[in-house]
PDB file of N, CA and C in Angstrom:
ATOM      1  N   MET U   1       0.837  -1.180   0.000  1.00 87.00           N
ATOM      2  CA  MET U   1       0.000   0.000   0.000  1.00 87.00           C
ATOM      3  C   MET U   1       0.888   1.252   0.000  1.00 87.00           C
ATOM      4  N   ILE U   2       0.554   2.186  -0.833  1.00 94.00           N
ATOM      5  CA  ILE U   2       1.314   3.426  -0.954  1.00 94.00           C
ATOM      6  C   ILE U   2       0.848   4.392   0.133  1.00 94.00           C
ATOM      7  N   PRO U   3       1.787   4.946   0.902  1.00 97.00           N
ATOM      8  CA  PRO U   3       1.411   5.857   1.992  1.00 97.00           C
ATOM      9  C   PRO U   3       0.690   7.106   1.488  1.00 97.00           C
ATOM     10  N   LYS U   4      -0.216   7.615   2.287  1.00 95.00           N
ATOM     11  CA  LYS U   4      -0.953   8.845   1.956  1.00 95.00           C
ATOM     12  C   LYS U   4      -0.234  10.081   2.492  1.00 95.00           C
ATOM     13  N   ASP U   5       0.417   9.960   3.655  1.00 97.00           N
ATOM     14  CA  ASP U   5       1.138  11.077   4.242  1.00 97.00           C
ATOM     15  C   ASP U   5       2.282  11.486   3.319  1.00 97.00           C
ATOM     16  N   PRO U   6       2.400  12.765   2.971  1.00 97.00           N
ATOM     17  CA  PRO U   6       3.411  13.195   2.003  1.00 97.00           C
ATOM     18  C   PRO U   6       4.862  12.851   2.395  1.00 97.00           C
ATOM     19  N   ILE U   7       5.216  12.975   3.661  1.00 98.00           N
ATOM     20  CA  ILE U   7       6.591  12.674   4.071  1.00 98.00           C
ATOM     21  C   ILE U   7       6.860  11.170   4.003  1.00 98.00           C
ATOM     22  N   MET U   8       5.902  10.376   4.433  1.00 98.00           N
ATOM     23  CA  MET U   8       6.047   8.912   4.331  1.00 98.00           C
ATOM     24  C   MET U   8       6.063   8.495   2.850  1.00 98.00           C
ATOM     25  N   LEU U   9       5.258   9.165   2.042  1.00 98.00           N
ATOM     26  CA  LEU U   9       5.231   8.895   0.608  1.00 98.00           C
ATOM     27  C   LEU U   9       6.592   9.180  -0.013  1.00 98.00           C
ATOM     28  N   LEU U  10       7.188  10.303   0.342  1.00 98.00           N
ATOM     29  CA  LEU U  10       8.520  10.659  -0.162  1.00 98.00           C
ATOM     30  C   LEU U  10       9.530   9.568   0.170  1.00 98.00           C
ATOM     31  N   SER U  11       9.550   9.155   1.412  1.00 98.00           N
ATOM     32  CA  SER U  11      10.489   8.113   1.839  1.00 98.00           C
ATOM     33  C   SER U  11      10.241   6.810   1.085  1.00 98.00           C
ATOM     34  N   TYR U  12       8.981   6.418   0.979  1.00 98.00           N
ATOM     35  CA  TYR U  12       8.626   5.175   0.296  1.00 98.00           C
ATOM     36  C   TYR U  12       9.043   5.206  -1.176  1.00 98.00           C
ATOM     37  N   ILE U  13       8.674   6.284  -1.872  1.00 98.00           N
ATOM     38  CA  ILE U  13       8.963   6.373  -3.305  1.00 98.00           C
ATOM     39  C   ILE U  13      10.473   6.414  -3.547  1.00 98.00           C
ATOM     40  N   ASN U  14      11.202   7.223  -2.794  1.00 98.00           N
ATOM     41  CA  ASN U  14      12.650   7.291  -2.992  1.00 98.00           C
ATOM     42  C   ASN U  14      13.330   5.969  -2.673  1.00 98.00           C
ATOM     43  N   THR U  15      12.852   5.263  -1.654  1.00 98.00           N
ATOM     44  CA  THR U  15      13.420   3.947  -1.336  1.00 98.00           C
ATOM     45  C   THR U  15      13.153   2.961  -2.469  1.00 98.00           C
ATOM     46  N   GLN U  16      11.938   2.975  -2.994  1.00 98.00           N
ATOM     47  CA  GLN U  16      11.610   2.084  -4.113  1.00 98.00           C
ATOM     48  C   GLN U  16      12.474   2.415  -5.332  1.00 98.00           C
ATOM     49  N   LEU U  17      12.632   3.693  -5.618  1.00 98.00           N
ATOM     50  CA  LEU U  17      13.456   4.101  -6.759  1.00 98.00           C
ATOM     51  C   LEU U  17      14.910   3.672  -6.560  1.00 98.00           C
ATOM     52  N   ARG U  18      15.424   3.861  -5.370  1.00 98.00           N
ATOM     53  CA  ARG U  18      16.821   3.511  -5.085  1.00 98.00           C
ATOM     54  C   ARG U  18      17.050   1.999  -5.168  1.00 98.00           C
ATOM     55  N   ASP U  19      16.136   1.226  -4.582  1.00 98.00           N
ATOM     56  CA  ASP U  19      16.371  -0.209  -4.421  1.00 98.00           C
ATOM     57  C   ASP U  19      15.842  -1.079  -5.554  1.00 98.00           C
ATOM     58  N   ASN U  20      14.809  -0.617  -6.254  1.00 98.00           N
ATOM     59  CA  ASN U  20      14.114  -1.533  -7.166  1.00 98.00           C
ATOM     60  C   ASN U  20      13.871  -1.048  -8.587  1.00 98.00           C
ATOM     61  N   TYR U  21      13.867   0.256  -8.817  1.00 98.00           N
ATOM     62  CA  TYR U  21      13.446   0.761 -10.123  1.00 98.00           C
ATOM     63  C   TYR U  21      14.420   1.794 -10.665  1.00 98.00           C
ATOM     64  N   SER U  22      14.656   1.748 -11.950  1.00 98.00           N
ATOM     65  CA  SER U  22      15.631   2.636 -12.588  1.00 98.00           C
ATOM     66  C   SER U  22      15.035   3.966 -13.034  1.00 98.00           C
ATOM     67  N   SER U  23      13.721   4.105 -12.924  1.00 98.00           N
ATOM     68  CA  SER U  23      13.071   5.349 -13.333  1.00 98.00           C
ATOM     69  C   SER U  23      11.688   5.439 -12.694  1.00 98.00           C
ATOM     70  N   LEU U  24      11.108   6.615 -12.743  1.00 97.00           N
ATOM     71  CA  LEU U  24       9.748   6.809 -12.238  1.00 97.00           C
ATOM     72  C   LEU U  24       8.756   5.988 -13.055  1.00 97.00           C
ATOM     73  N   GLU U  25       8.978   5.893 -14.341  1.00 97.00           N
ATOM     74  CA  GLU U  25       8.092   5.111 -15.212  1.00 97.00           C
ATOM     75  C   GLU U  25       8.177   3.626 -14.867  1.00 97.00           C
ATOM     76  N   ALA U  26       9.391   3.130 -14.586  1.00 98.00           N
ATOM     77  CA  ALA U  26       9.557   1.725 -14.201  1.00 98.00           C
ATOM     78  C   ALA U  26       8.870   1.445 -12.870  1.00 98.00           C
ATOM     79  N   LEU U  27       8.952   2.393 -11.943  1.00 98.00           N
ATOM     80  CA  LEU U  27       8.268   2.252 -10.656  1.00 98.00           C
ATOM     81  C   LEU U  27       6.766   2.149 -10.872  1.00 98.00           C
ATOM     82  N   ALA U  28       6.215   3.033 -11.690  1.00 98.00           N
ATOM     83  CA  ALA U  28       4.775   3.022 -11.957  1.00 98.00           C
ATOM     84  C   ALA U  28       4.347   1.688 -12.558  1.00 98.00           C
ATOM     85  N   GLU U  29       5.129   1.205 -13.496  1.00 98.00           N
ATOM     86  CA  GLU U  29       4.798  -0.076 -14.125  1.00 98.00           C
ATOM     87  C   GLU U  29       4.918  -1.220 -13.123  1.00 98.00           C
ATOM     88  N   GLY U  30       5.993  -1.223 -12.359  1.00 97.00           N
ATOM     89  CA  GLY U  30       6.232  -2.299 -11.397  1.00 97.00           C
ATOM     90  C   GLY U  30       5.212  -2.346 -10.273  1.00 97.00           C
ATOM     91  N   LEU U  31       4.725  -1.183  -9.859  1.00 97.00           N
ATOM     92  CA  LEU U  31       3.733  -1.127  -8.779  1.00 97.00           C
ATOM     93  C   LEU U  31       2.311  -1.053  -9.309  1.00 97.00           C
ATOM     94  N   ASP U  32       2.163  -1.171 -10.635  1.00 97.00           N
ATOM     95  CA  ASP U  32       0.848  -1.123 -11.287  1.00 97.00           C
ATOM     96  C   ASP U  32       0.102   0.169 -10.936  1.00 97.00           C
ATOM     97  N   ILE U  33       0.820   1.281 -11.096  1.00 96.00           N
ATOM     98  CA  ILE U  33       0.262   2.601 -10.848  1.00 96.00           C
ATOM     99  C   ILE U  33      -0.080   3.225 -12.198  1.00 96.00           C
ATOM    100  N   GLY U  34      -1.319   3.648 -12.342  1.00 97.00           N
ATOM    101  CA  GLY U  34      -1.744   4.291 -13.577  1.00 97.00           C
ATOM    102  C   GLY U  34      -1.231   5.718 -13.674  1.00 97.00           C
ATOM    103  N   LYS U  35      -1.376   6.313 -14.854  1.00 96.00           N
ATOM    104  CA  LYS U  35      -0.880   7.673 -15.091  1.00 96.00           C
ATOM    105  C   LYS U  35      -1.513   8.690 -14.141  1.00 96.00           C
ATOM    106  N   ASP U  36      -2.813   8.589 -13.930  1.00 97.00           N
ATOM    107  CA  ASP U  36      -3.484   9.543 -13.043  1.00 97.00           C
ATOM    108  C   ASP U  36      -2.967   9.436 -11.612  1.00 97.00           C
ATOM    109  N   GLU U  37      -2.789   8.208 -11.130  1.00 97.00           N
ATOM    110  CA  GLU U  37      -2.275   8.020  -9.773  1.00 97.00           C
ATOM    111  C   GLU U  37      -0.830   8.503  -9.668  1.00 97.00           C
ATOM    112  N   LEU U  38      -0.024   8.214 -10.692  1.00 97.00           N
ATOM    113  CA  LEU U  38       1.358   8.680 -10.698  1.00 97.00           C
ATOM    114  C   LEU U  38       1.411  10.206 -10.716  1.00 97.00           C
ATOM    115  N   ASP U  39       0.569  10.821 -11.531  1.00 98.00           N
ATOM    116  CA  ASP U  39       0.508  12.289 -11.561  1.00 98.00           C
ATOM    117  C   ASP U  39       0.135  12.843 -10.194  1.00 98.00           C
ATOM    118  N   GLY U  40      -0.760  12.161  -9.481  1.00 97.00           N
ATOM    119  CA  GLY U  40      -1.149  12.585  -8.144  1.00 97.00           C
ATOM    120  C   GLY U  40      -0.011  12.476  -7.146  1.00 97.00           C
ATOM    121  N   ILE U  41       0.772  11.413  -7.254  1.00 98.00           N
ATOM    122  CA  ILE U  41       1.938  11.232  -6.385  1.00 98.00           C
ATOM    123  C   ILE U  41       2.953  12.334  -6.643  1.00 98.00           C
ATOM    124  N   VAL U  42       3.235  12.579  -7.910  1.00 98.00           N
ATOM    125  CA  VAL U  42       4.198  13.622  -8.275  1.00 98.00           C
ATOM    126  C   VAL U  42       3.707  14.980  -7.767  1.00 98.00           C
ATOM    127  N   ALA U  43       2.419  15.274  -7.949  1.00 98.00           N
ATOM    128  CA  ALA U  43       1.858  16.551  -7.495  1.00 98.00           C
ATOM    129  C   ALA U  43       1.951  16.682  -5.978  1.00 98.00           C
ATOM    130  N   LYS U  44       1.677  15.594  -5.260  1.00 98.00           N
ATOM    131  CA  LYS U  44       1.747  15.636  -3.803  1.00 98.00           C
ATOM    132  C   LYS U  44       3.173  15.912  -3.343  1.00 98.00           C
ATOM    133  N   LEU U  45       4.156  15.266  -3.981  1.00 98.00           N
ATOM    134  CA  LEU U  45       5.549  15.488  -3.607  1.00 98.00           C
ATOM    135  C   LEU U  45       6.025  16.872  -4.045  1.00 98.00           C
ATOM    136  N   ASN U  46       5.570  17.344  -5.191  1.00 98.00           N
ATOM    137  CA  ASN U  46       5.881  18.715  -5.614  1.00 98.00           C
ATOM    138  C   ASN U  46       5.306  19.715  -4.610  1.00 98.00           C
ATOM    139  N   GLY U  47       4.151  19.398  -4.063  1.00 98.00           N
ATOM    140  CA  GLY U  47       3.482  20.272  -3.121  1.00 98.00           C
ATOM    141  C   GLY U  47       4.239  20.467  -1.810  1.00 98.00           C
ATOM    142  N   ILE U  48       5.129  19.530  -1.477  1.00 98.00           N
ATOM    143  CA  ILE U  48       5.952  19.690  -0.275  1.00 98.00           C
ATOM    144  C   ILE U  48       7.388  20.064  -0.639  1.00 98.00           C
ATOM    145  N   GLY U  49       7.556  20.497  -1.898  1.00 98.00           N
ATOM    146  CA  GLY U  49       8.852  21.031  -2.309  1.00 98.00           C
ATOM    147  C   GLY U  49       9.829  20.049  -2.903  1.00 98.00           C
ATOM    148  N   TYR U  50       9.376  18.858  -3.286  1.00 98.00           N
ATOM    149  CA  TYR U  50      10.268  17.849  -3.867  1.00 98.00           C
ATOM    150  C   TYR U  50       9.927  17.633  -5.329  1.00 98.00           C
ATOM    151  N   VAL U  51      10.953  17.584  -6.163  1.00 98.00           N
ATOM    152  CA  VAL U  51      10.814  17.422  -7.604  1.00 98.00           C
ATOM    153  C   VAL U  51      11.630  16.209  -8.032  1.00 98.00           C
ATOM    154  N   TYR U  52      11.068  15.421  -8.955  1.00 98.00           N
ATOM    155  CA  TYR U  52      11.789  14.244  -9.445  1.00 98.00           C
ATOM    156  C   TYR U  52      12.939  14.668 -10.341  1.00 98.00           C
ATOM    157  N   ASN U  53      14.115  14.109 -10.066  1.00 98.00           N
ATOM    158  CA  ASN U  53      15.301  14.337 -10.878  1.00 98.00           C
ATOM    159  C   ASN U  53      15.670  13.007 -11.539  1.00 98.00           C
ATOM    160  N   PRO U  54      15.458  12.888 -12.856  1.00 98.00           N
ATOM    161  CA  PRO U  54      15.746  11.612 -13.521  1.00 98.00           C
ATOM    162  C   PRO U  54      17.229  11.246 -13.513  1.00 98.00           C
ATOM    163  N   ASP U  55      18.125  12.232 -13.438  1.00 98.00           N
ATOM    164  CA  ASP U  55      19.556  11.918 -13.420  1.00 98.00           C
ATOM    165  C   ASP U  55      19.961  11.200 -12.143  1.00 98.00           C
ATOM    166  N   SER U  56      19.374  11.600 -11.017  1.00 98.00           N
ATOM    167  CA  SER U  56      19.692  10.937  -9.756  1.00 98.00           C
ATOM    168  C   SER U  56      18.607   9.917  -9.364  1.00 98.00           C
ATOM    169  N   ASN U  57      17.540   9.844 -10.149  1.00 98.00           N
ATOM    170  CA  ASN U  57      16.441   8.912  -9.932  1.00 98.00           C
ATOM    171  C   ASN U  57      15.880   9.029  -8.526  1.00 98.00           C
ATOM    172  N   LYS U  58      15.569  10.264  -8.116  1.00 98.00           N
ATOM    173  CA  LYS U  58      14.957  10.469  -6.814  1.00 98.00           C
ATOM    174  C   LYS U  58      14.258  11.824  -6.772  1.00 98.00           C
ATOM    175  N   PHE U  59      13.385  11.946  -5.800  1.00 98.00           N
ATOM    176  CA  PHE U  59      12.771  13.235  -5.510  1.00 98.00           C
ATOM    177  C   PHE U  59      13.676  13.968  -4.530  1.00 98.00           C
ATOM    178  N   ALA U  60      14.017  15.203  -4.869  1.00 98.00           N
ATOM    179  CA  ALA U  60      14.894  15.992  -3.994  1.00 98.00           C
ATOM    180  C   ALA U  60      14.447  17.442  -3.993  1.00 98.00           C
TER     181      ALA U  60
END
């Protein structure tokens, strides 16, 4: 289950990206997350000041 709390979500997503997936798109596919849900995750993390950086494969 993907956390709803933005800080827990940040930790969860970055850990998944670091340990299991080479990109945000691979994470979405691997966790069976649709485009709308992925857009919502990105928006929630952007809302707390974190932006996905594909070069480092993490939200920072």
